[in-house]
Amino acid sequence: MEDAIQLPEKVVAVAAAEDEEVIEAVVKAVEKRIATFILYGNEEKIKSLLTKRIAGYEVNQFVKIVDAKNEKEAAKFAVQGVNAGIADVLMKGMVSTSVILKEVLNKEYGLRTGSVLSHVAAFQIQGFDRLIFVTDAAMNIAPDLNQKVEIINNAVGLANRLGLSLPKVAVISAVETVNPNMGATVDGAILSQMNVRGQIKNCIVDGPLALDNAISMQAAELKGIKGEVAGNADIIMVPTIEVGNALYKSLVYFAKAKVGAVITGAKAPIVLTSRADSAESKLYSLALAVRSVS
Amino acid sequence: MEDAIQLPEKVVAVAAAEDEEVIEAVVKAVEKRIATFILYGNEEKIKSLLTKRIAGYEVNQFVKIVDAKNEKEAAKFAVQGVNAGIADVLMKGMVSTSVILKEVLNKEYGLRTGSVLSHVAAFQIQGFDRLIFVTDAAMNIAPDLNQKVEIINNAVGLANRLGLSLPKVAVISAVETVNPNMGATVDGAILSQMNVRGQIKNCIVDGPLALDNAISMQAAELKGIKGEVAGNADIIMVPTIEVGNALYKSLVYFAKAKVGAVITGAKAPIVLTSRADSAESKLYSLALAVRSVS
């Protein structure tokens, strides 16, 4: 958050901004000087919501409005804005995820890079002096080995841009030994060795690890696990969306961690916050996105 | 724990007790009046460890030692003791899990009931006024539908014996809607309907649910999810061991929850603590096992 405030202001394109909670997040981000915004959508509604939220306060220098006749057009314009370099970050407003992702993946004006799109969440957890990244808790259901490589690359790229030059990636499973009956442990071993061979770069990968020996040095030592990742992981790579989702929700609801998240793998970071996210979490996601612009 | 102390003292059979940490847990449990013990294993070593730990204090009334010539024999004797009704709970000492489970599954003198063996962990989490049970985080890798029914039955049986007459079971996945591409959501729907039809009894089952709408009423309401389970789940049933393990470790290492766990589905509760468990957690597992004797 602090870092995002220090940056020259980045521009966020919001697809279908005509929503009270979206405007709330936009206004908070403007107040914190995290970004400026182009709000695509129903101009009249957006203006009315902005006026309501910030009566008498001049925001024109931070917020531009571009009229769009429906959510699909708003998504299209926002994506085109990012593609044209007018904006640095794409943010989902009152448009369904499938509609905005269809525009993101459009072959003519979309934001494809050839990589899979993947979700990266950054957690600030009590008792930890570093951010813990979890990927992929929301986009890829049961990624295969190739997709796992891209998911790691996406998260590592984000961590690199955040200043972690050699993030430590733990490929987690239920156990830290290779069990041929547990695919996640096999993939952990393969991904580690691909990292050793230079096929996955700019990070240190180790797996399989269980979550405890990935993040607790005491747990790692008890199991006699050596290496730079065990006990010190920055990035937790989960085997399936069910693992990621349960870990994400457990961190938020049980451990009361703070979280921001972005979609990586496109030409620009994408913020896909949902109604269930707190206002604070939306702000963290915007900060993370702004900070991770390449 | 309090409940376990109130009970008439149950007997725990420990397989291969010749280990400092095991003896530590035994002595603590005796001191708390949670149980009495029969310690199977190397008599000389066990006596020496007991003497070291409780110098000058007479424990013979709470602890009996039965000599066994190796870990396999210790496991066999302990299992036979439980089978014969001499002990109420089986506890793993310095014997590998595979060796003790082989004895548990022995067709002549083992503890089979026809159900799968499954792991149930009970968590005391800050901010929650009830125990949250998680199953199965350790035994079944990727249970099929039939196995999931048995895993639910095992956990429900345990909750029933702990005084919860109609526990609320949330079958979790990454989302709360049925997605044919996500098997865990499909199973959630099927298991719910099996409960409606009376095929799963003594509980209320609802699924698919995501972890947040299973345990947070606010999250459930935001998604418009009705029913008695959403926001109020007692038992979290996870789709795979990877989900269970990540959730378990997240609760212990991130949320600092207190935990005890037992293996259910055999004739008696089984305590399979490992070196990585804290002394406190071992005691909670013993209390949970003693309290859940049928």
Coordinates of C-alpha atoms in Angstrom, one line a residue:
Chain A
M1 CA 0.0 0.0 0.0
E2 CA 2.7 2.4 1.0
D3 CA 4.7 1.5 -2.1
A4 CA 1.7 2.1 -4.3
I5 CA 1.2 5.6 -2.9
Q6 CA 4.8 6.4 -3.7
L7 CA 4.5 5.5 -7.4
P8 CA 3.7 8.0 -10.2
E9 CA 0.0 7.6 -10.4
K10 CA -1.2 4.7 -12.5
V11 CA -4.5 4.7 -14.4
V12 CA -7.2 2.1 -13.6
A13 CA -9.9 1.3 -16.2
V14 CA -13.1 0.2 -14.5
A15 CA -15.6 -1.8 -16.6
A16 CA -19.2 -0.8 -15.6
A17 CA -18.5 1.5 -12.6
E18 CA -22.2 2.2 -11.9
D19 CA -22.3 0.6 -8.5
E20 CA -22.1 2.1 -5.0
E21 CA -19.4 -0.3 -3.7
V22 CA -17.3 0.1 -6.8
I23 CA -17.5 3.9 -6.5
E24 CA -16.7 3.6 -2.8
A25 CA -13.5 1.7 -3.7
V26 CA -12.6 4.2 -6.4
V27 CA -13.1 7.2 -4.2
K28 CA -11.0 5.6 -1.4
A29 CA -8.2 4.8 -3.8
V30 CA -8.3 8.4 -5.1
E31 CA -8.2 9.8 -1.5
K32 CA -5.2 7.6 -0.7
R33 CA -3.6 8.7 -4.0
I34 CA -3.2 5.1 -5.1
A35 CA -4.4 5.7 -8.7
T36 CA -6.5 7.7 -11.1
F37 CA -9.5 6.2 -12.8
I38 CA -11.3 6.0 -16.1
L39 CA -14.9 4.8 -15.3
Y40 CA -16.6 3.1 -18.2
G41 CA -20.3 2.6 -18.0
N42 CA -23.6 4.5 -17.6
E43 CA -22.4 8.1 -17.3
E44 CA -25.5 9.5 -15.6
K45 CA -25.5 6.8 -12.9
I46 CA -21.8 7.1 -12.3
K47 CA -22.0 10.9 -12.0
S48 CA -24.9 10.6 -9.6
L49 CA -23.0 8.0 -7.4
L50 CA -19.8 10.1 -7.5
T51 CA -21.7 13.3 -6.5
K52 CA -23.4 11.4 -3.6
R53 CA -20.2 10.0 -2.3
I54 CA -18.0 13.1 -2.6
A55 CA -20.4 16.1 -2.4
G56 CA -18.7 19.3 -3.3
Y57 CA -15.3 17.9 -3.8
E58 CA -13.6 18.2 -7.1
V59 CA -12.5 14.8 -8.4
N60 CA -12.4 15.6 -12.1
Q61 CA -8.6 15.6 -12.1
F62 CA -8.6 12.0 -10.8
V63 CA -11.6 10.5 -12.4
K64 CA -12.8 10.5 -16.0
I65 CA -16.1 9.0 -17.1
V66 CA -16.6 7.3 -20.5
D67 CA -20.2 6.5 -21.4
A68 CA -21.1 2.9 -22.4
K69 CA -24.5 1.6 -23.3
N70 CA -24.3 -1.7 -21.5
E71 CA -22.0 -3.9 -19.4
K72 CA -20.6 -5.6 -22.5
E73 CA -19.6 -2.3 -24.1
A74 CA -18.2 -1.0 -20.8
A75 CA -16.0 -4.1 -20.6
K76 CA -14.9 -3.8 -24.2
F77 CA -14.0 -0.1 -23.9
A78 CA -12.1 -0.7 -20.7
V79 CA -10.1 -3.6 -22.2
Q80 CA -9.4 -1.5 -25.3
G81 CA -8.3 1.4 -23.1
V82 CA -5.8 -0.9 -21.4
N83 CA -4.7 -2.4 -24.7
A84 CA -4.1 1.1 -26.1
G85 CA -1.9 2.0 -23.1
I86 CA -4.4 4.6 -21.8
A87 CA -4.8 2.6 -18.6
D88 CA -2.4 0.4 -16.7
V89 CA -4.8 -1.8 -14.7
L90 CA -8.2 -3.3 -15.5
M91 CA -10.9 -3.5 -12.8
K92 CA -14.2 -5.3 -12.9
G93 CA -17.2 -3.3 -11.9
M94 CA -20.9 -4.3 -12.3
V95 CA -20.1 -6.8 -15.1
S96 CA -20.1 -10.5 -14.7
T97 CA -16.7 -12.2 -14.7
S98 CA -17.4 -14.2 -17.8
V99 CA -18.3 -11.1 -19.8
I100 CA -15.1 -9.2 -18.8
L101 CA -12.9 -12.2 -19.3
K102 CA -14.3 -12.8 -22.8
E103 CA -13.2 -9.2 -23.7
V104 CA -9.8 -9.8 -22.0
L105 CA -9.3 -12.9 -24.2
N106 CA -10.5 -11.2 -27.4
K107 CA -8.0 -11.9 -30.1
E108 CA -8.2 -8.5 -31.7
Y109 CA -8.1 -6.0 -28.9
G110 CA -7.8 -8.2 -25.8
L111 CA -5.0 -8.6 -23.3
R112 CA -3.6 -12.0 -24.0
T113 CA 0.0 -12.8 -23.6
G114 CA 0.0 -16.5 -24.4
S115 CA 0.1 -17.4 -20.7
V116 CA -2.8 -18.8 -18.7
L117 CA -4.6 -16.2 -16.6
S118 CA -4.1 -17.0 -12.9
H119 CA -5.1 -15.6 -9.5
V120 CA -2.5 -14.4 -7.0
A121 CA -3.5 -13.3 -3.5
A122 CA -1.1 -11.5 -1.2
F123 CA -1.7 -12.0 2.5
Q124 CA -0.5 -10.0 5.5
I125 CA -0.7 -12.5 8.3
Q126 CA -0.1 -11.7 12.0
G127 CA 3.3 -13.1 13.1
F128 CA 4.8 -13.0 9.6
D129 CA 7.2 -10.3 8.6
R130 CA 6.6 -10.8 4.9
L131 CA 3.7 -11.1 2.5
I132 CA 2.6 -14.6 1.8
F133 CA 1.3 -15.1 -1.8
V134 CA -1.2 -17.9 -2.6
T135 CA -1.8 -19.1 -6.1
D136 CA -4.2 -20.1 -7.7
A137 CA -7.2 -19.8 -5.4
A138 CA -9.8 -18.7 -8.0
M139 CA -9.1 -19.1 -11.7
N140 CA -7.7 -22.6 -12.6
I141 CA -9.7 -25.5 -11.3
A142 CA -7.2 -28.4 -11.5
P143 CA -4.2 -27.2 -13.5
D144 CA -2.0 -29.7 -15.3
L145 CA 1.8 -29.6 -15.1
N146 CA 2.1 -27.0 -18.0
Q147 CA -0.5 -24.8 -16.5
K148 CA 1.3 -25.1 -13.1
V149 CA 4.5 -23.8 -14.7
E150 CA 2.7 -20.8 -16.0
I151 CA 0.9 -20.2 -12.7
I152 CA 4.3 -20.2 -11.0
N153 CA 5.7 -17.9 -13.7
N154 CA 2.8 -15.5 -13.3
A155 CA 3.2 -15.3 -9.5
V156 CA 7.0 -15.0 -9.7
G157 CA 6.7 -12.2 -12.2
L158 CA 4.4 -10.3 -9.8
A159 CA 6.7 -11.0 -6.9
N160 CA 9.7 -9.8 -8.9
R161 CA 7.9 -6.6 -9.8
L162 CA 7.1 -6.1 -6.2
G163 CA 10.8 -6.2 -5.4
L164 CA 11.3 -9.8 -4.5
S165 CA 14.1 -10.7 -6.9
L166 CA 14.2 -14.5 -6.0
P167 CA 10.9 -15.5 -4.4
K168 CA 10.7 -18.9 -2.7
V169 CA 8.0 -21.0 -4.1
A170 CA 6.5 -23.9 -2.1
V171 CA 4.5 -26.4 -4.2
I172 CA 2.2 -27.8 -1.5
S173 CA 0.4 -31.0 -1.1
A174 CA -0.8 -32.9 2.0
V175 CA 2.7 -34.4 2.6
E176 CA 6.3 -33.5 1.9
T177 CA 7.3 -36.9 0.4
V178 CA 6.6 -38.0 -3.1
N179 CA 3.6 -40.4 -3.2
P180 CA 2.8 -41.8 -6.7
N181 CA -0.8 -42.0 -5.6
M182 CA -0.9 -38.3 -4.9
G183 CA -0.5 -36.3 -8.1
A184 CA 0.2 -33.0 -6.3
T185 CA 3.3 -34.6 -4.7
V186 CA 4.6 -35.8 -8.0
D187 CA 4.1 -32.4 -9.6
G188 CA 5.9 -30.8 -6.7
A189 CA 9.0 -33.0 -7.4
I190 CA 8.8 -32.3 -11.2
L191 CA 8.4 -28.5 -10.8
S192 CA 11.4 -28.4 -8.3
Q193 CA 13.6 -30.2 -10.8
M194 CA 12.4 -28.0 -13.7
N195 CA 13.6 -25.1 -11.5
V196 CA 17.0 -26.7 -11.0
R197 CA 17.3 -27.1 -14.8
G198 CA 16.5 -23.5 -15.4
Q199 CA 13.1 -24.2 -16.9
I200 CA 11.4 -22.1 -14.2
K201 CA 13.4 -18.9 -13.6
N202 CA 13.8 -16.0 -11.2
C203 CA 12.7 -18.0 -8.2
I204 CA 13.6 -21.0 -6.0
V205 CA 11.0 -23.8 -6.3
D206 CA 10.7 -26.6 -3.8
G207 CA 8.1 -29.3 -3.5
P208 CA 6.3 -31.3 -2.4
L209 CA 5.9 -29.5 0.9
A210 CA 3.0 -29.5 3.3
L211 CA 1.8 -26.1 4.3
D212 CA 3.4 -26.3 7.8
N213 CA 6.9 -27.1 6.6
A214 CA 6.5 -24.5 3.9
I215 CA 5.9 -21.6 6.3
S216 CA 7.2 -22.8 9.7
M217 CA 10.9 -23.3 10.2
Q218 CA 10.2 -25.3 13.3
A219 CA 8.0 -27.7 11.4
A220 CA 10.5 -27.9 8.6
E221 CA 13.4 -28.7 11.0
L222 CA 11.3 -31.3 12.8
K223 CA 10.9 -33.2 9.5
G224 CA 14.5 -32.6 8.6
I225 CA 13.7 -30.7 5.4
K226 CA 16.6 -28.7 4.2
G227 CA 16.8 -26.1 1.5
E228 CA 16.0 -22.4 1.1
V229 CA 12.2 -22.7 0.7
A230 CA 11.2 -24.9 3.6
G231 CA 10.0 -22.7 6.5
N232 CA 10.6 -19.5 4.4
A233 CA 8.2 -19.7 1.5
D234 CA 7.0 -16.5 -0.1
I235 CA 4.6 -18.1 -2.7
I236 CA 2.3 -21.0 -1.8
M237 CA 1.4 -22.8 -5.0
V238 CA -1.7 -25.0 -4.3
P239 CA -2.6 -28.1 -6.4
T240 CA -6.3 -27.3 -7.0
I241 CA -8.8 -24.5 -6.7
E242 CA -10.4 -26.2 -3.7
V243 CA -7.2 -26.1 -1.7
G244 CA -6.6 -22.5 -2.7
N245 CA -10.1 -21.4 -1.9
A246 CA -10.1 -23.1 1.5
L247 CA -6.7 -21.7 2.4
Y248 CA -7.8 -18.2 1.2
K249 CA -11.0 -18.2 3.2
S250 CA -9.3 -19.8 6.3
L251 CA -6.8 -16.9 6.2
V252 CA -9.5 -14.3 6.0
Y253 CA -12.1 -15.7 8.3
F254 CA -10.1 -17.7 10.8
A255 CA -6.7 -16.0 10.9
K256 CA -8.1 -12.5 10.2
A257 CA -5.4 -11.9 7.6
K258 CA -5.5 -8.8 5.3
V259 CA -5.6 -9.7 1.6
G260 CA -5.4 -8.1 -1.8
A261 CA -5.6 -10.1 -5.1
V262 CA -5.1 -9.7 -8.8
I263 CA -5.4 -11.8 -11.9
T264 CA -2.0 -12.2 -13.6
G265 CA -1.0 -13.5 -17.0
A266 CA -2.6 -10.8 -19.1
K267 CA -0.9 -7.7 -20.5
A268 CA -2.0 -5.8 -17.4
P269 CA -3.0 -6.7 -13.9
I270 CA -6.8 -7.3 -13.5
V271 CA -8.7 -6.6 -10.3
L272 CA -11.7 -8.9 -10.1
T273 CA -13.1 -8.1 -6.7
S274 CA -16.5 -9.5 -5.7
R275 CA -19.3 -8.3 -3.5
A276 CA -18.0 -10.6 -0.7
D277 CA -14.7 -8.7 -0.5
S278 CA -14.5 -6.0 2.2
A279 CA -13.9 -2.4 1.1
E280 CA -10.4 -2.7 2.7
S281 CA -9.7 -5.8 0.6
K282 CA -10.7 -4.0 -2.6
L283 CA -8.3 -1.2 -1.8
Y284 CA -5.5 -3.7 -1.1
S285 CA -6.2 -5.4 -4.4
L286 CA -6.0 -2.0 -6.2
A287 CA -2.7 -1.2 -4.5
L288 CA -1.3 -4.6 -5.4
A289 CA -2.4 -4.2 -9.0
V290 CA -1.0 -0.7 -9.3
R291 CA 2.3 -1.8 -7.7
S292 CA 2.6 -4.8 -10.0
V293 CA 2.2 -3.0 -13.3
S294 CA 5.2 -4.1 -15.3
Chain B
M1 CA -11.2 -31.5 27.9
E2 CA -13.4 -30.6 30.8
D3 CA -15.9 -33.2 29.7
A4 CA -13.2 -35.9 29.4
I5 CA -12.1 -35.2 33.0
Q6 CA -15.7 -35.7 34.3
L7 CA -16.0 -39.1 32.8
P8 CA -15.4 -42.4 34.6
E9 CA -11.8 -43.1 33.7
K10 CA -11.3 -44.7 30.3
V11 CA -8.3 -46.9 29.4
V12 CA -5.9 -46.1 26.6
A13 CA -3.8 -48.8 25.1
V14 CA -0.5 -47.3 23.8
A15 CA 1.4 -49.2 21.1
A16 CA 5.2 -48.9 21.6
A17 CA 5.3 -46.3 24.4
E18 CA 9.1 -46.2 24.8
D19 CA 9.4 -42.6 23.7
E20 CA 10.0 -39.5 25.7
E21 CA 7.2 -37.5 24.1
V22 CA 4.7 -40.2 24.3
I23 CA 5.4 -40.7 28.0
E24 CA 5.2 -36.9 28.4
A25 CA 1.6 -37.0 26.9
V26 CA 0.7 -40.1 29.0
V27 CA 1.9 -38.5 32.3
K28 CA 0.1 -35.2 31.5
A29 CA -3.1 -37.1 30.7
V30 CA -2.8 -39.0 34.0
E31 CA -2.2 -35.8 35.9
K32 CA -5.3 -34.3 34.4
R33 CA -7.2 -37.4 35.2
I34 CA -8.2 -37.8 31.5
A35 CA -7.5 -41.5 31.3
T36 CA -5.5 -44.5 32.6
F37 CA -3.0 -46.3 30.4
I38 CA -1.7 -49.7 29.4
L39 CA 1.7 -49.1 27.8
Y40 CA 2.8 -51.9 25.5
G41 CA 6.4 -52.0 24.4
N42 CA 9.9 -52.3 25.8
E43 CA 9.2 -52.6 29.6
E44 CA 12.7 -51.6 30.7
K45 CA 12.8 -48.4 28.5
I46 CA 9.2 -47.5 29.5
K47 CA 10.0 -47.9 33.2
S48 CA 13.1 -45.8 32.9
L49 CA 11.3 -43.0 31.0
L50 CA 8.4 -43.0 33.5
T51 CA 10.8 -42.9 36.5
K52 CA 12.7 -40.0 34.9
R53 CA 9.5 -38.1 34.3
I54 CA 7.8 -38.6 37.6
A55 CA 10.5 -39.3 40.1
G56 CA 9.2 -40.5 43.4
Y57 CA 5.5 -40.4 42.4
E58 CA 3.5 -43.5 42.4
V59 CA 1.7 -44.0 39.1
N60 CA 1.1 -47.7 39.2
Q61 CA -2.5 -47.2 39.8
F62 CA -2.9 -45.2 36.6
V63 CA -0.3 -46.9 34.3
K64 CA 0.3 -50.6 33.5
I65 CA 3.2 -51.8 31.4
V66 CA 3.0 -54.9 29.2
D67 CA 6.3 -56.0 27.6
A68 CA 6.5 -56.5 23.9
K69 CA 9.6 -57.5 22.0
N70 CA 9.2 -55.1 19.0
E71 CA 7.0 -52.4 17.6
K72 CA 4.9 -54.9 15.6
E73 CA 4.2 -57.0 18.7
A74 CA 3.4 -53.9 20.7
A75 CA 0.9 -52.8 18.1
K76 CA -0.6 -56.3 18.0
F77 CA -1.0 -56.5 21.8
A78 CA -2.4 -53.0 22.0
V79 CA -5.0 -53.7 19.3
Q80 CA -5.9 -57.0 20.9
G81 CA -6.3 -55.3 24.2
V82 CA -8.8 -52.9 22.7
N83 CA -10.5 -55.7 20.8
A84 CA -10.9 -57.7 24.1
G85 CA -12.4 -54.7 25.8
I86 CA -9.5 -54.2 28.2
A87 CA -8.9 -50.7 26.7
D88 CA -11.3 -48.1 25.2
V89 CA -8.9 -46.1 23.0
L90 CA -5.9 -47.1 20.9
M91 CA -2.9 -44.7 20.8
K92 CA 0.1 -44.8 18.5
G93 CA 3.5 -44.6 20.1
M94 CA 6.9 -45.2 18.5
V95 CA 5.4 -47.4 15.8
S96 CA 5.0 -46.4 12.2
T97 CA 1.4 -45.6 11.1
S98 CA 1.4 -48.3 8.5
V99 CA 2.3 -51.0 11.1
I100 CA -0.4 -50.0 13.6
L101 CA -3.0 -49.6 10.9
K102 CA -2.2 -53.1 9.6
E103 CA -2.9 -54.5 13.0
V104 CA -6.1 -52.4 13.3
L105 CA -7.3 -53.9 10.0
N106 CA -6.4 -57.5 10.9
K107 CA -9.3 -59.7 10.2
E108 CA -8.9 -61.9 13.2
Y109 CA -8.3 -59.6 16.1
G110 CA -8.4 -56.1 14.5
L111 CA -10.9 -53.3 15.0
R112 CA -12.7 -53.2 11.7
T113 CA -16.4 -52.2 11.6
G114 CA -16.9 -52.3 7.9
S115 CA -16.6 -48.5 7.6
V116 CA -13.6 -46.7 6.2
L117 CA -11.2 -45.3 8.7
S118 CA -11.3 -41.5 8.6
H119 CA -9.6 -38.6 10.4
V120 CA -11.7 -36.0 12.3
A121 CA -10.0 -33.0 13.8
A122 CA -11.8 -30.7 16.3
F123 CA -10.7 -27.1 16.4
Q124 CA -11.2 -24.4 19.0
I125 CA -10.9 -21.2 17.0
Q126 CA -10.8 -17.7 18.3
G127 CA -14.1 -15.9 17.7
F128 CA -16.1 -19.2 17.4
D129 CA -18.3 -20.3 20.3
R130 CA -18.4 -23.9 19.1
L131 CA -15.9 -26.6 18.1
I132 CA -15.4 -26.8 14.3
F133 CA -14.7 -30.3 13.1
V134 CA -12.7 -30.9 9.9
T135 CA -12.8 -34.2 8.1
D136 CA -10.8 -35.8 6.4
A137 CA -7.5 -34.1 6.6
A138 CA -5.2 -37.1 6.9
M139 CA -6.5 -40.6 6.0
N140 CA -8.4 -40.6 2.7
I141 CA -6.6 -39.1 -0.3
A142 CA -9.4 -38.5 -2.7
P143 CA -12.5 -40.2 -1.4
D144 CA -15.3 -41.3 -3.8
L145 CA -19.0 -40.7 -3.1
N146 CA -19.4 -43.9 -1.0
Q147 CA -16.4 -43.1 1.0
K148 CA -17.6 -39.5 1.5
V149 CA -20.8 -40.9 3.0
E150 CA -18.8 -43.0 5.4
I151 CA -16.5 -40.1 6.3
I152 CA -19.6 -38.0 7.1
N153 CA -21.1 -40.8 9.1
N154 CA -17.9 -41.3 11.1
A155 CA -17.7 -37.6 11.9
V156 CA -21.4 -37.3 12.7
G157 CA -21.1 -40.3 15.0
L158 CA -18.3 -38.7 16.9
A159 CA -20.2 -35.3 17.1
N160 CA -23.3 -37.2 18.4
R161 CA -21.3 -38.9 21.1
L162 CA -19.9 -35.5 22.0
G163 CA -23.4 -34.3 22.6
L164 CA -24.3 -32.6 19.3
S165 CA -27.5 -34.5 18.4
L166 CA -27.9 -32.9 15.0
P167 CA -24.6 -31.6 13.7
K168 CA -24.5 -29.3 10.7
V169 CA -22.3 -30.7 8.0
A170 CA -21.0 -28.4 5.2
V171 CA -19.6 -30.2 2.1
I172 CA -17.1 -27.7 0.9
S173 CA -15.7 -26.9 -2.5
A174 CA -14.3 -23.7 -4.0
V175 CA -17.8 -22.4 -4.9
E176 CA -21.3 -22.8 -3.6
T177 CA -23.0 -23.5 -6.9
V178 CA -23.0 -26.8 -8.7
N179 CA -20.4 -26.8 -11.5
P180 CA -20.3 -30.1 -13.5
N181 CA -16.6 -29.5 -14.1
M182 CA -15.9 -29.4 -10.4
G183 CA -16.5 -32.9 -8.9
A184 CA -16.6 -31.6 -5.3
T185 CA -19.6 -29.4 -6.1
V186 CA -21.4 -32.3 -7.7
D187 CA -20.8 -34.5 -4.7
G188 CA -21.9 -31.7 -2.4
A189 CA -25.3 -31.6 -4.1
I190 CA -25.7 -35.4 -4.1
L191 CA -24.7 -35.8 -0.4
S192 CA -27.2 -33.0 0.5
Q193 CA -30.0 -34.8 -1.2
M194 CA -29.0 -38.2 0.3
N195 CA -29.4 -36.5 3.6
V196 CA -32.9 -35.2 2.6
R197 CA -33.8 -38.8 1.6
G198 CA -32.7 -40.1 5.0
Q199 CA -29.7 -41.9 3.5
I200 CA -27.3 -39.9 5.8
K201 CA -28.8 -39.6 9.3
N202 CA -28.4 -37.8 12.6
C203 CA -27.2 -34.6 10.9
I204 CA -28.1 -31.9 8.5
V205 CA -25.9 -31.9 5.3
D206 CA -25.6 -29.0 2.9
G207 CA -23.3 -28.5 0.0
P208 CA -21.7 -27.4 -2.1
L209 CA -20.6 -24.5 0.1
A210 CA -17.4 -22.5 0.1
L211 CA -15.6 -22.3 3.4
D212 CA -16.7 -18.7 4.0
N213 CA -20.4 -19.3 3.6
A214 CA -20.2 -22.5 5.6
I215 CA -18.8 -20.7 8.7
S216 CA -19.7 -17.0 8.3
M217 CA -23.4 -16.0 8.5
Q218 CA -22.5 -12.7 6.9
A219 CA -20.8 -14.4 3.9
A220 CA -23.8 -16.8 3.6
E221 CA -26.3 -13.9 3.6
L222 CA -24.3 -11.9 1.1
K223 CA -24.6 -14.9 -1.3
G224 CA -28.3 -15.3 -0.4
I225 CA -27.7 -18.9 0.8
K226 CA -30.5 -20.1 3.1
G227 CA -30.8 -23.2 5.2
E228 CA -29.6 -24.3 8.6
V229 CA -26.0 -25.2 7.7
A230 CA -24.8 -22.1 5.9
G231 CA -22.9 -19.8 8.3
N232 CA -23.4 -22.3 11.2
A233 CA -21.5 -25.5 10.1
D234 CA -20.2 -27.7 12.8
I235 CA -18.5 -30.2 10.5
I236 CA -16.5 -29.1 7.5
M237 CA -16.2 -32.0 5.0
V238 CA -13.4 -31.4 2.6
P239 CA -13.1 -33.0 -0.9
T240 CA -9.5 -34.1 -0.8
I241 CA -6.7 -34.7 1.6
E242 CA -4.9 -31.7 0.1
V243 CA -7.7 -29.4 1.1
G244 CA -8.0 -30.9 4.5
N245 CA -4.3 -30.7 5.2
A246 CA -4.0 -27.1 4.1
L247 CA -7.0 -26.1 6.1
Y248 CA -5.7 -28.0 9.2
K249 CA -2.3 -26.4 9.0
S250 CA -3.7 -23.0 8.2
L251 CA -5.8 -23.2 11.4
V252 CA -2.9 -24.3 13.5
Y253 CA -0.1 -22.1 12.1
F254 CA -2.0 -19.0 10.9
A255 CA -5.1 -18.8 13.1
K256 CA -3.4 -20.3 16.1
A257 CA -6.3 -22.6 16.7
K258 CA -6.2 -25.4 19.3
V259 CA -6.7 -28.9 17.9
G260 CA -7.3 -32.4 18.8
A261 CA -7.8 -35.3 16.4
V262 CA -8.8 -38.9 16.2
I263 CA -9.2 -41.7 13.7
T264 CA -12.8 -42.8 13.5
G265 CA -14.5 -45.7 11.9
A266 CA -12.9 -48.5 13.9
K267 CA -14.4 -50.2 17.0
A268 CA -12.6 -47.6 19.2
P269 CA -11.2 -44.2 18.6
I270 CA -7.5 -44.2 17.6
V271 CA -5.0 -41.4 18.4
L272 CA -2.4 -41.1 15.8
T273 CA -0.4 -38.1 17.0
S274 CA 2.9 -37.4 15.3
R275 CA 6.1 -35.8 16.4
A276 CA 5.0 -32.5 14.8
D277 CA 2.0 -32.2 17.1
S278 CA 2.5 -30.1 20.2
A279 CA 2.2 -31.7 23.7
E280 CA -1.0 -29.6 24.1
S281 CA -2.4 -31.0 20.9
K282 CA -1.6 -34.6 22.0
L283 CA -3.5 -34.0 25.2
Y284 CA -6.5 -32.6 23.3
S285 CA -6.5 -35.6 21.0
L286 CA -6.5 -37.9 24.0
A287 CA -9.4 -36.0 25.6
L288 CA -11.3 -36.1 22.3
A289 CA -10.7 -39.8 22.0
V290 CA -11.7 -40.6 25.5
R291 CA -14.8 -38.4 25.2
S292 CA -15.9 -40.0 22.0
V293 CA -15.8 -43.6 23.2
S294 CA -19.1 -45.0 22.2

